[in-house]
Coordinates of N, CA and C and ligand atoms in Angstrom, one line a residue:
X1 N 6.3 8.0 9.7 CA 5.3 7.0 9.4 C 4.6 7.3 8.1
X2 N 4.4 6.3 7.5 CA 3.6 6.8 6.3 C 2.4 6.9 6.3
X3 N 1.4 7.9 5.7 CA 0.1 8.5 6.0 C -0.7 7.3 5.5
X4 N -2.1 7.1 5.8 CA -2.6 6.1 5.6 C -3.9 7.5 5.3
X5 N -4.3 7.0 3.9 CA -5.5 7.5 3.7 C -6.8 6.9 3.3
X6 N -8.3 6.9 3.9 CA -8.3 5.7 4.0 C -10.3 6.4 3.6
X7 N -10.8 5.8 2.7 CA -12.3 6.0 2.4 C -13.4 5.5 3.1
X8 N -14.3 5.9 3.7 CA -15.3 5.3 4.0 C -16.2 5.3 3.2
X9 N -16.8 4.6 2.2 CA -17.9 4.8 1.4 C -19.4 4.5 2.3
X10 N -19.2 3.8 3.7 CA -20.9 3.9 4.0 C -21.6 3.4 3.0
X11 N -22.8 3.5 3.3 CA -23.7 2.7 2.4 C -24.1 3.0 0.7
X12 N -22.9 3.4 0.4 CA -23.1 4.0 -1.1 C -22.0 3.4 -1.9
X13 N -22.4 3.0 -3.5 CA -21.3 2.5 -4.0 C -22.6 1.4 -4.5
X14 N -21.8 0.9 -6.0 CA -22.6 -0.1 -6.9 C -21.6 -0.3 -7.7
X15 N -21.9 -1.4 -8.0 CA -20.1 -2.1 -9.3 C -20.2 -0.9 -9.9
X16 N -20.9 0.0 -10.8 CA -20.5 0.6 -11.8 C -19.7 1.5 -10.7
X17 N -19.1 2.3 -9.6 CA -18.4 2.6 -8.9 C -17.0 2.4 -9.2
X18 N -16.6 1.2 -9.8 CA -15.5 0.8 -10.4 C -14.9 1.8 -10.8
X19 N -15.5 2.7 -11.8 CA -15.4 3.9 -12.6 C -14.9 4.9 -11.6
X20 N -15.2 5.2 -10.7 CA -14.6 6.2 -9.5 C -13.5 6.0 -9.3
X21 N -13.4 4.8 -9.0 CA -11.5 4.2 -8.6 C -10.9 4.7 -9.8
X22 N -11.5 4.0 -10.7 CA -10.5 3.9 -12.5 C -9.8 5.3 -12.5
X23 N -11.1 6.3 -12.3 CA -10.8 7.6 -12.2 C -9.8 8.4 -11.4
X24 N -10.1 7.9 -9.9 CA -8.9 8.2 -9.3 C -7.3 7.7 -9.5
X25 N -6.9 6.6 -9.7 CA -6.4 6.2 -10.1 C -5.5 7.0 -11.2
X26 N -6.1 7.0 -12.3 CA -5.8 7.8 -13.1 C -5.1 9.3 -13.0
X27 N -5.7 10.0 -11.7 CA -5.1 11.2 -11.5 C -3.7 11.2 -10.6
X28 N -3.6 9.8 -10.8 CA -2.0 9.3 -10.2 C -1.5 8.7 -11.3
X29 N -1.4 9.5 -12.6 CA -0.9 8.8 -13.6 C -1.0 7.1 -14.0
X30 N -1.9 6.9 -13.4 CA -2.3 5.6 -13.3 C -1.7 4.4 -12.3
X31 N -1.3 5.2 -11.6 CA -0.5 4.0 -10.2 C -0.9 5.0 -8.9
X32 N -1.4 4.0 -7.9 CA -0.7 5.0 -6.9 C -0.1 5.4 -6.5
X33 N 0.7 6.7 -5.6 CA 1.9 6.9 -5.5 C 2.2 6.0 -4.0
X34 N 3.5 6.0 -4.5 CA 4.2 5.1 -3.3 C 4.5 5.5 -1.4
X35 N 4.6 7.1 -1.6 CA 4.5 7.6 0.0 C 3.6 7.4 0.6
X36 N 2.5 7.3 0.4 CA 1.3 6.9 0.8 C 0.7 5.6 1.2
X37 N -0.1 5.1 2.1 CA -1.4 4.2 1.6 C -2.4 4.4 1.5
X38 N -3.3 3.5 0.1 CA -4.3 4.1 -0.1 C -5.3 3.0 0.6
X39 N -6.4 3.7 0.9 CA -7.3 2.7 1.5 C -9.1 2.6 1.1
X40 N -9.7 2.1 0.2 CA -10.9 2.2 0.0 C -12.0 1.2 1.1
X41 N -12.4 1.6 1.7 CA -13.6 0.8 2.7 C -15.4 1.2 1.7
X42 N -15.6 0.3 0.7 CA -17.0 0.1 0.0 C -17.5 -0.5 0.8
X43 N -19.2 -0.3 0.4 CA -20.0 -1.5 1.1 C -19.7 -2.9 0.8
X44 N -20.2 -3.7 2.0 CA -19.3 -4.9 2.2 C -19.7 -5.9 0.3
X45 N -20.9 -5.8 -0.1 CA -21.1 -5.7 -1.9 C -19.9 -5.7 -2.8
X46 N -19.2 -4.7 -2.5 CA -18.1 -4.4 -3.7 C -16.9 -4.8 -3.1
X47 N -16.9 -5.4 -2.1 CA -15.4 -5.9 -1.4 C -15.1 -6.8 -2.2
X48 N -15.0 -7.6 -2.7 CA -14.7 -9.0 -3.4 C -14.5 -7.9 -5.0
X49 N -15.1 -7.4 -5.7 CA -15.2 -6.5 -7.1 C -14.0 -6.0 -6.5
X50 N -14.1 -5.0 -6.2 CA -12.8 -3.9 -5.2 C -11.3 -4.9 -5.3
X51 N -11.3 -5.7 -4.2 CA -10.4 -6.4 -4.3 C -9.8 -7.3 -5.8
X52 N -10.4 -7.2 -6.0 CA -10.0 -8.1 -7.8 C -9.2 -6.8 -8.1
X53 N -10.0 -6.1 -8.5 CA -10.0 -4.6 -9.3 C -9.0 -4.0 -9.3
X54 N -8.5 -3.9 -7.7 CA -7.6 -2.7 -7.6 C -6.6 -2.9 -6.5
X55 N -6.4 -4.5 -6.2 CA -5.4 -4.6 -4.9 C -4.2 -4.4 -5.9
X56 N -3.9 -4.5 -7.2 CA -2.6 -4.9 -7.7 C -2.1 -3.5 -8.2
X57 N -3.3 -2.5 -8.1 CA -3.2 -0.8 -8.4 C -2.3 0.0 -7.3
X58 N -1.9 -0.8 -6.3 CA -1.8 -0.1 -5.3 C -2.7 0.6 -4.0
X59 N -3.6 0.3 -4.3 CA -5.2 0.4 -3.3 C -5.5 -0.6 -2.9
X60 N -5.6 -0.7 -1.2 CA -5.9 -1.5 0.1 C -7.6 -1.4 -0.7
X61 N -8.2 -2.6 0.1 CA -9.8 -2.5 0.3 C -9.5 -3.2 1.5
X62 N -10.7 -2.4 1.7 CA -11.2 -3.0 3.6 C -12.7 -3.1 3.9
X63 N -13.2 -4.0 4.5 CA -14.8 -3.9 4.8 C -14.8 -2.8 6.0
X64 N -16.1 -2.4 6.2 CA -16.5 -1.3 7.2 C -17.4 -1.8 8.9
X65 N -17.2 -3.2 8.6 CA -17.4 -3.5 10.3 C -17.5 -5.2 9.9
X66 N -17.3 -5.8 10.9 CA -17.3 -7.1 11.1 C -17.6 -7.8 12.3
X67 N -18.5 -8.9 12.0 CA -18.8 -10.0 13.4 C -17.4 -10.4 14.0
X68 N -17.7 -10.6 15.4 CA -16.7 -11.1 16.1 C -16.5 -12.6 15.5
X69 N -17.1 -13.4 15.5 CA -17.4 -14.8 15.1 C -16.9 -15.3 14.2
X70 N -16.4 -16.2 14.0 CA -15.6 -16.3 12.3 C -17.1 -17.1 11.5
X71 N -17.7 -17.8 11.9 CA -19.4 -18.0 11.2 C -20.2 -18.6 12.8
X72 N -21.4 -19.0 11.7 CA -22.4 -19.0 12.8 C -23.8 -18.4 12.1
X73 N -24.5 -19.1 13.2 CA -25.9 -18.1 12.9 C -26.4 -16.8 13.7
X74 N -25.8 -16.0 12.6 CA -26.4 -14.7 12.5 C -26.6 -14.1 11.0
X75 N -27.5 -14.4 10.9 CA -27.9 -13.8 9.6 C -27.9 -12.2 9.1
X76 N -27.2 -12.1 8.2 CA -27.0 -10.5 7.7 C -25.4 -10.5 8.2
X77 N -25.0 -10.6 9.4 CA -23.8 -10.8 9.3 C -22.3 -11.0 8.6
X78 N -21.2 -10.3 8.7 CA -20.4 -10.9 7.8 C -18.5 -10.9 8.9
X79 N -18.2 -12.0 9.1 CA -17.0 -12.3 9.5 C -15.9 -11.7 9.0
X80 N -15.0 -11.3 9.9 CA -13.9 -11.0 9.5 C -13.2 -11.8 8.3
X81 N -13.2 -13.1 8.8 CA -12.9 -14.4 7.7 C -12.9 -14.4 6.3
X82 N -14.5 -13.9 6.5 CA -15.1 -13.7 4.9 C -14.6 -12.6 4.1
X83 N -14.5 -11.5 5.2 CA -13.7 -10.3 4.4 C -12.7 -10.3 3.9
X84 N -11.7 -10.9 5.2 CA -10.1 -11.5 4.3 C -10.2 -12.1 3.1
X85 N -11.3 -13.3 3.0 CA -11.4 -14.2 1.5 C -11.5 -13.0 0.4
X86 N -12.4 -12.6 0.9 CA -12.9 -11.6 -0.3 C -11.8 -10.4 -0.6
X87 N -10.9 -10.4 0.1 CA -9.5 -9.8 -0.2 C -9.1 -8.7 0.2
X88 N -10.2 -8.4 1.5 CA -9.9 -7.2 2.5 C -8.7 -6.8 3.0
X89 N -8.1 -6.2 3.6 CA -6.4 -6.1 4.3 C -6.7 -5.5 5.6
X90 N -8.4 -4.6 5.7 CA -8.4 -3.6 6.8 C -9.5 -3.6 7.1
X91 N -10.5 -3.6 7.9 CA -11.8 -3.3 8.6 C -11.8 -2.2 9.5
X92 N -12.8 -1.4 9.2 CA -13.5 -0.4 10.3 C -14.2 -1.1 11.4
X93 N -13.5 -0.5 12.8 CA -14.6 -1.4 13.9 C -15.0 -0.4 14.4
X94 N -16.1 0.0 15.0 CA -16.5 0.9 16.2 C -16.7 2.0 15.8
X95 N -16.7 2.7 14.2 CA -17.6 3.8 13.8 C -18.7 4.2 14.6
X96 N -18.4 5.4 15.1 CA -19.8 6.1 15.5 C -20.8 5.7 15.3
X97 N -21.2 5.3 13.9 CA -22.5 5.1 13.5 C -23.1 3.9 13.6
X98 N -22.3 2.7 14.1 CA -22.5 1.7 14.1 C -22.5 1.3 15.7
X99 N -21.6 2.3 16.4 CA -22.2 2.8 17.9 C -23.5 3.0 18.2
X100 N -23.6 3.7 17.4 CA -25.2 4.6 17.8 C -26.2 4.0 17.3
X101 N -26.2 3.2 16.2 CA -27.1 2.5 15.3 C -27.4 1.3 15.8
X102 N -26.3 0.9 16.1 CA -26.1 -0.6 16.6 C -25.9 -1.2 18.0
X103 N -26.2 -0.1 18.9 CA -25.6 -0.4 20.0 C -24.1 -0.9 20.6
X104 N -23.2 -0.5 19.9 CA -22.2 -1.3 20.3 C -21.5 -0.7 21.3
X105 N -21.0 -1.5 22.0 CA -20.0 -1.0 23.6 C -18.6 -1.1 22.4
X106 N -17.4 -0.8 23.9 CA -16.2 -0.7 23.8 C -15.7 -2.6 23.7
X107 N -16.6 -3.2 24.7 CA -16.4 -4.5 24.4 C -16.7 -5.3 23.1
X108 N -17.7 -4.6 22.6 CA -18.0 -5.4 21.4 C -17.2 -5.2 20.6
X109 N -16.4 -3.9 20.1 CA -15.6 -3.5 19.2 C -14.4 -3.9 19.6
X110 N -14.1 -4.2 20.7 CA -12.7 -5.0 20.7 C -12.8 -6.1 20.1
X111 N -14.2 -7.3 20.5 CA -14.2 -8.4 20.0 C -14.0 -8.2 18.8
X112 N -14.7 -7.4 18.0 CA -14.5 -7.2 16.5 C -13.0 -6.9 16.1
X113 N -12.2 -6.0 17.0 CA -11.0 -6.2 16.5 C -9.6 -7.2 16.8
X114 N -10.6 -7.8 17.8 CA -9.8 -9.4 17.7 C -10.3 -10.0 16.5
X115 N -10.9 -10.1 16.5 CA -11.9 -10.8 14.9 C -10.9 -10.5 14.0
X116 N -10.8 -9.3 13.6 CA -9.6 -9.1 12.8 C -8.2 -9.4 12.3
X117 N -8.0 -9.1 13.5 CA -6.7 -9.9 13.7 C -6.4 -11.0 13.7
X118 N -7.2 -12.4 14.2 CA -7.5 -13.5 14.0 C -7.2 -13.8 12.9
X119 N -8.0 -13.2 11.6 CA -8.2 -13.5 10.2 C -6.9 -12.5 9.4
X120 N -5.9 -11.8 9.9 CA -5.0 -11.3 9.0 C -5.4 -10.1 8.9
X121 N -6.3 -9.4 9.4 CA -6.3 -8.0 8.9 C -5.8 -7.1 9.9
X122 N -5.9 -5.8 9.4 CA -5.7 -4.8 10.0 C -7.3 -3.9 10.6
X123 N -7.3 -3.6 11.9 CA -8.1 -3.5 12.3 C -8.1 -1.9 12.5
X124 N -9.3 -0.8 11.8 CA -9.2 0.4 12.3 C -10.4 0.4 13.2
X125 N -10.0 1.2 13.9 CA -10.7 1.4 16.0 C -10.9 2.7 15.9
X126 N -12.1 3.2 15.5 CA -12.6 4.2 15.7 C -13.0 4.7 17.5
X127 N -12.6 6.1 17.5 CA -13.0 6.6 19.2 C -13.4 7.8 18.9
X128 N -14.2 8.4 19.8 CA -14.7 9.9 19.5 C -15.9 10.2 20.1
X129 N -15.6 11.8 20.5 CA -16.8 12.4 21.4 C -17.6 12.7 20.7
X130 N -18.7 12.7 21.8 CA -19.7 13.6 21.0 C -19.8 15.0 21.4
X131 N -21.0 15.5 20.7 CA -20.7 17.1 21.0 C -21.1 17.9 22.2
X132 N -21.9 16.7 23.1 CA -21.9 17.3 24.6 C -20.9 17.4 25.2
X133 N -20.3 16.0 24.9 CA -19.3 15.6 25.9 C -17.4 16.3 25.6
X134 N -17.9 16.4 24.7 CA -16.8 18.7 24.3 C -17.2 19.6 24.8
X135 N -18.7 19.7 25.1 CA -18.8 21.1 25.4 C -19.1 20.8 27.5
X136 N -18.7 19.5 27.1 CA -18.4 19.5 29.2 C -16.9 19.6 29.7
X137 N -16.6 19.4 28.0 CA -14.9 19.3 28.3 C -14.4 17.7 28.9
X138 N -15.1 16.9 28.2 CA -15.4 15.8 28.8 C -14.5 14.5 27.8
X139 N -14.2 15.3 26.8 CA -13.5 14.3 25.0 C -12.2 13.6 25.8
X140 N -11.5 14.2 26.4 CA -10.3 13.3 26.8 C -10.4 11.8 27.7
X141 N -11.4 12.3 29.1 CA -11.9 11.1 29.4 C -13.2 9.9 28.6
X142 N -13.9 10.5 27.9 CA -14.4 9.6 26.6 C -13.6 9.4 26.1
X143 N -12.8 9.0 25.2 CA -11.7 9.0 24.4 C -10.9 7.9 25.0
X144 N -10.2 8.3 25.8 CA -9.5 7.6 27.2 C -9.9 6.1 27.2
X145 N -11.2 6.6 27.7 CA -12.6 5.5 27.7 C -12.3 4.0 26.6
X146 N -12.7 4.9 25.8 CA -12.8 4.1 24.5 C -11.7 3.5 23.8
X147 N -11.1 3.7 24.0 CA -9.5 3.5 23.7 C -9.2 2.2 24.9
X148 N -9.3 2.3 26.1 CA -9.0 1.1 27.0 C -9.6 0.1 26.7
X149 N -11.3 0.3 26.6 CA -12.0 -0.8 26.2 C -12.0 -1.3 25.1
X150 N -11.4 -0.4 23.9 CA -11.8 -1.0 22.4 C -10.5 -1.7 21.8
X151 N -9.3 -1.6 22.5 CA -7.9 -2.2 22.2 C -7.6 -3.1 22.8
X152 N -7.6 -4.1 21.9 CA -7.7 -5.8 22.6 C -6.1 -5.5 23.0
X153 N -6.2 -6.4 24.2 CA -5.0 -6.6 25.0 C -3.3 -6.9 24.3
X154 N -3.9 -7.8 23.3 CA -2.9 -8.6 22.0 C -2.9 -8.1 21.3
X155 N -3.1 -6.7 21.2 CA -3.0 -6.1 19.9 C -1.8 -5.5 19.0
X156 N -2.0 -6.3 17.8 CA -0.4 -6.6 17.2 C -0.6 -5.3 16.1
X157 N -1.6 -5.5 15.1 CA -2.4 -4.4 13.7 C -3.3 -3.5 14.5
X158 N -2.8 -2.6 14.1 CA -4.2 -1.4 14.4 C -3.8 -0.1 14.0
X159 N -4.9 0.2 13.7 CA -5.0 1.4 13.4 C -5.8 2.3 14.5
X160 N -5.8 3.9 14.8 CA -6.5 4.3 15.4 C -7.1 5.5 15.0
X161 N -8.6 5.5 14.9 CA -8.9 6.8 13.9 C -10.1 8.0 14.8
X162 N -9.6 9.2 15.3 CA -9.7 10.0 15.8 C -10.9 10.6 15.2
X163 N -12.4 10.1 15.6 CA -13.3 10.8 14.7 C -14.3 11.7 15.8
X164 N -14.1 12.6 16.4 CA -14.9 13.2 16.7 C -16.7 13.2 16.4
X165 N -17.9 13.0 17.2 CA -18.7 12.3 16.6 C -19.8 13.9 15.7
X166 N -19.3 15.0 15.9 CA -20.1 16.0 15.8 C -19.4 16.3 14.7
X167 N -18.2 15.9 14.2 CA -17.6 16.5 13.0 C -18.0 15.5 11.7
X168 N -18.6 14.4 11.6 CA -18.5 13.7 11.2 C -19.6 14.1 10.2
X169 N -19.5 14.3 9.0 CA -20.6 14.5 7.9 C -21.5 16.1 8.4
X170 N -21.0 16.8 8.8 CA -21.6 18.6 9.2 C -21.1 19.4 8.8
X171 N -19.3 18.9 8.2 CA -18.7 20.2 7.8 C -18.2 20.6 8.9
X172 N -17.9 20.4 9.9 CA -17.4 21.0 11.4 C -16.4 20.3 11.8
X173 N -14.8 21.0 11.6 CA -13.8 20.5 12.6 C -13.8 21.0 13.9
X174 N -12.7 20.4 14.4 CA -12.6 20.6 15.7 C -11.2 21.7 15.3
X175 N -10.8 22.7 16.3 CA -9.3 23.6 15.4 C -8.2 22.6 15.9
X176 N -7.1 23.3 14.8 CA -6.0 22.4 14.5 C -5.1 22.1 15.7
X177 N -5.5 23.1 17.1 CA -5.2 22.8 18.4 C -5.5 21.7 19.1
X178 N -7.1 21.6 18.9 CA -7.7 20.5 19.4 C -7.6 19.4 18.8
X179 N -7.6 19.2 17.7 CA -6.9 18.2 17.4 C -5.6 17.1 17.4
X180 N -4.6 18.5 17.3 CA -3.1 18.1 17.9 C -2.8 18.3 19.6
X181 N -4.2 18.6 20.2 CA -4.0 17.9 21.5 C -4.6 16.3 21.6
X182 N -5.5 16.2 20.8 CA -6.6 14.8 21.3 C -5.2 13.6 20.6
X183 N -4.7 14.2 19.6 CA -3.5 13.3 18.6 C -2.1 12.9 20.1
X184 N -1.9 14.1 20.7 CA -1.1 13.8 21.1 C -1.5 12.7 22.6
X185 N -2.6 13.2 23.1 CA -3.0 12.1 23.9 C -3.5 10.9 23.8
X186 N -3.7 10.4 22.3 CA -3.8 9.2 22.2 C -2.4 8.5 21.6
X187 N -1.7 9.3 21.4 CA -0.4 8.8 21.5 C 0.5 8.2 22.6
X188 N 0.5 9.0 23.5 CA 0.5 9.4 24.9 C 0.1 7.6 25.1
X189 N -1.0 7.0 24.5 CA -1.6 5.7 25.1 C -1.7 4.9 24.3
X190 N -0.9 4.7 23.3 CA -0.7 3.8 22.2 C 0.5 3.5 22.0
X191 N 0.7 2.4 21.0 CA 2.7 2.3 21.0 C 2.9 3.2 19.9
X192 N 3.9 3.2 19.6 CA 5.0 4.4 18.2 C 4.4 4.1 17.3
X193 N 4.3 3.0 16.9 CA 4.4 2.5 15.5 C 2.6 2.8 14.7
X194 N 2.0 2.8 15.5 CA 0.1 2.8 15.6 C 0.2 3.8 14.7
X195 N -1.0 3.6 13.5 CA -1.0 4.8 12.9 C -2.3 5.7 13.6
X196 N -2.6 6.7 13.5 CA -3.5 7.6 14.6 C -4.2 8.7 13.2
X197 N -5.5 8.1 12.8 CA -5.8 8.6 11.7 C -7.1 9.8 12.3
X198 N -7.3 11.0 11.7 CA -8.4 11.8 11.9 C -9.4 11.7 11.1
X199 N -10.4 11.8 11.7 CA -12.1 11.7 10.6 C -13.0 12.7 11.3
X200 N -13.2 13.2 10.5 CA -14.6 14.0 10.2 C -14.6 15.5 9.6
X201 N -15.3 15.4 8.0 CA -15.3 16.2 7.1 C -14.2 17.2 7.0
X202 N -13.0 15.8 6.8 CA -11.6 16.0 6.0 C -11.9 16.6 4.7
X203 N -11.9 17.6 3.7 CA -12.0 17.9 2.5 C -10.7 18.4 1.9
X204 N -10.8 18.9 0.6 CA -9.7 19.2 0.1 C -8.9 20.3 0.5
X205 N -10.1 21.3 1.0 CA -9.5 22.5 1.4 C -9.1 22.6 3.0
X206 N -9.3 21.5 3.8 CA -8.8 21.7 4.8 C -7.7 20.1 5.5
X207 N -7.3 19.3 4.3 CA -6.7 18.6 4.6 C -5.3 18.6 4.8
X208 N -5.0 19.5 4.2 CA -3.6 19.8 4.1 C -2.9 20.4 5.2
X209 N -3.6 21.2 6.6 CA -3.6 21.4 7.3 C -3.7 20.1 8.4
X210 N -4.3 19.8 8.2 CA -4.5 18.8 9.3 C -3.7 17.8 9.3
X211 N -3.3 17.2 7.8 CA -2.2 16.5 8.1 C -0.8 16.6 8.3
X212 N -1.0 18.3 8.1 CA 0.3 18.3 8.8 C 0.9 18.3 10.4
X213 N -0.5 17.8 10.5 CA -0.3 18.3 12.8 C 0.4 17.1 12.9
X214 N 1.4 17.1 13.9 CA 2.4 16.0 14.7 C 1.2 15.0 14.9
X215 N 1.4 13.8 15.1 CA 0.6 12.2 15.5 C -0.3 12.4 14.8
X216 N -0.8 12.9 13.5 CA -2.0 13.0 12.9 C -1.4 12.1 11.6
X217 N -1.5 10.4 11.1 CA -0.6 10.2 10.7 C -1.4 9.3 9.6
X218 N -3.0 10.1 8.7 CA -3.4 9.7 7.8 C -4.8 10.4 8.3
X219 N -5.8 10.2 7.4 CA -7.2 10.7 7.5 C -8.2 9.5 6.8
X220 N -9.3 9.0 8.3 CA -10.8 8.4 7.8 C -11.2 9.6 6.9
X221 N -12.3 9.5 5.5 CA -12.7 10.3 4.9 C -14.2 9.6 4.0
X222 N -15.1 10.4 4.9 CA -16.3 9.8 4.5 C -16.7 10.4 2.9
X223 N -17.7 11.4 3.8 CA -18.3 12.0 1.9 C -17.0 12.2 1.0
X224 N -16.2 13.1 1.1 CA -15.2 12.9 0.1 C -14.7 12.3 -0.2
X225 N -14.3 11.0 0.3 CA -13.9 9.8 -0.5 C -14.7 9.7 -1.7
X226 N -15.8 9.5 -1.6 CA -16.7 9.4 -2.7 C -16.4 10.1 -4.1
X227 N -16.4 11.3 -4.3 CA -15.8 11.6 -5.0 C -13.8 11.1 -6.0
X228 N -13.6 11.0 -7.1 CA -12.8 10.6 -7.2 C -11.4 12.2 -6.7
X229 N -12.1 12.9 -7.5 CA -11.4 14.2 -7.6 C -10.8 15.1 -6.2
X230 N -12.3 14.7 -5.0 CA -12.1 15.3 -4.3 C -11.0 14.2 -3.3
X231 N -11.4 13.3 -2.7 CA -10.1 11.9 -2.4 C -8.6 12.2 -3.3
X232 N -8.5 12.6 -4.5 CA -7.5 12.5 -5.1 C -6.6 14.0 -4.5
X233 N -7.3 15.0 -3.8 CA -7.2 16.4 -3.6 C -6.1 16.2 -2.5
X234 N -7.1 15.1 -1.7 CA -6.9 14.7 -0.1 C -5.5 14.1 -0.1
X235 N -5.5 13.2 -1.0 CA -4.3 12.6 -0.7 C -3.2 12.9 -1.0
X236 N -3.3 13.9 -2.4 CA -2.0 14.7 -2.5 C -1.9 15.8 -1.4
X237 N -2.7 16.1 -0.8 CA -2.3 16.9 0.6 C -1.5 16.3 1.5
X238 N -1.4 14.9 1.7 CA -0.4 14.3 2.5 C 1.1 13.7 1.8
X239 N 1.2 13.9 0.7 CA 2.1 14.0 -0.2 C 3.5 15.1 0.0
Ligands
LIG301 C1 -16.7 9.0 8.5 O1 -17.8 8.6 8.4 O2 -15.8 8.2 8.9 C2 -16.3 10.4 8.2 C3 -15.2 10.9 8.6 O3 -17.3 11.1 7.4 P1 -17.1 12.6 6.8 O4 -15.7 12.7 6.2 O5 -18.2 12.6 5.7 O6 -17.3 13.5 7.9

């Protein structure tokens, strides 16, 4: 399967950001390479910029969450719809942070990745423990959990990205056992073809490892995305 590597920028990023890509970019001799995909998720801001910029480089853009609704009134909101216009290919649904920030259930984030699908995209489905519910020994049935309720029934596109909620911007993995056990049981509950992506403070020095564990078959990558140098480290590690 081919590795999907895939940026979260989170709430950071401003057009002149352009410059990051250009940069990255560049340390692929100016194309991306082809074994790969590349995936940038900016704030929803630079999605439309992004997409002009750099779909024809070889670099996916994706927004980072989306209303179930294709419009309507909710203000601040943004449709899947809208994201496709603006030339999205991929959405983040059900980030941790947008769990915890936002209240969202497993039902909500399915709607959202019906949403997705509806409008042409590919939908990435974040799942993950938190760090009690590891130290009850509890992450398989969370996980489990999350995964039943967050994968719409019709699900054709998806992605599935393994983000443990304690690893997530601390610097703290989980070891390469635990990992290529949680990989293999969400395998275990997904079809073949699913890509099964890991997140949380993926860096350069420990990517290369991780992507080599069986069902581990790309990396979410928050802070280091940001960087061009350090993303460009990452993804020749799956090279
Ligand atoms: C994320 O937010 O999806 C993430 C994995 O963040 P970080 O790489 O910074 O831990």
């Amino acid at each position: 399967m081919k590795p999907l590597l895939a940026g979260n920028w989170k709430m950071n990023g401003l057009s002149a950001s352009v410059n990051e890509v250009e940069k990255l970019i560049g340390m692929f001799d100016g194309s991306a390479p082809d074994d790969v995909d590349i995936l940038i998720c900016p704030p929803a801001t630079l999605v439309g910029l992004f997409a002009t910029e750099f779909s024809d480089e070889g670099i996916a853009i994706g927004g980072q969450d989306c209303h179930r609704k294709a419009s309507g009134a909710h203000t601040g909101d943004i449709s899947a719809e809208m994201l496709a216009d603006a030339g999205a290919a991929f959405v983040i649904v059900g980030h941790s942070e947008r769990r915890a920030d936002h209240g969202e259930t497993d039902a909500v984030v399915c709607a959202k990745a019906e949403a997705a699908q509806r409008a042409g995209m590919t939908a990435i489905i974040c799942v993950g423990e938190t760090e009690s519910e590891r130290k009850a020994g509890r992450e398989k049935d969370v996980v489990g959990a999350q995964l039943s309720g967050s994968i719409p029934r019709q699900a054709e596109n998806y992605v599935i990205a393994y983000e443990p909620v304690w690893a997530i911007g601390t610097g703290m993995t989980p070891t390469i056992e635990d990992i290529a056990a949680m990989h293999d049981f969400i395998r275990d509950r997904t079809r073949k073809d699913v890509r099964i992506l890991y997140g949380g403070s993926v860096k350069p020095g420990n990517a290369r490892e991780i992507l080599a564990v069986q069902n581990v078959n790309g990396a979410l990558v928050g802070g280091a995305s940001l960087k061009a140098e350090d993303f460009a480290a990452i993804i020749k590690a799956a090279l």
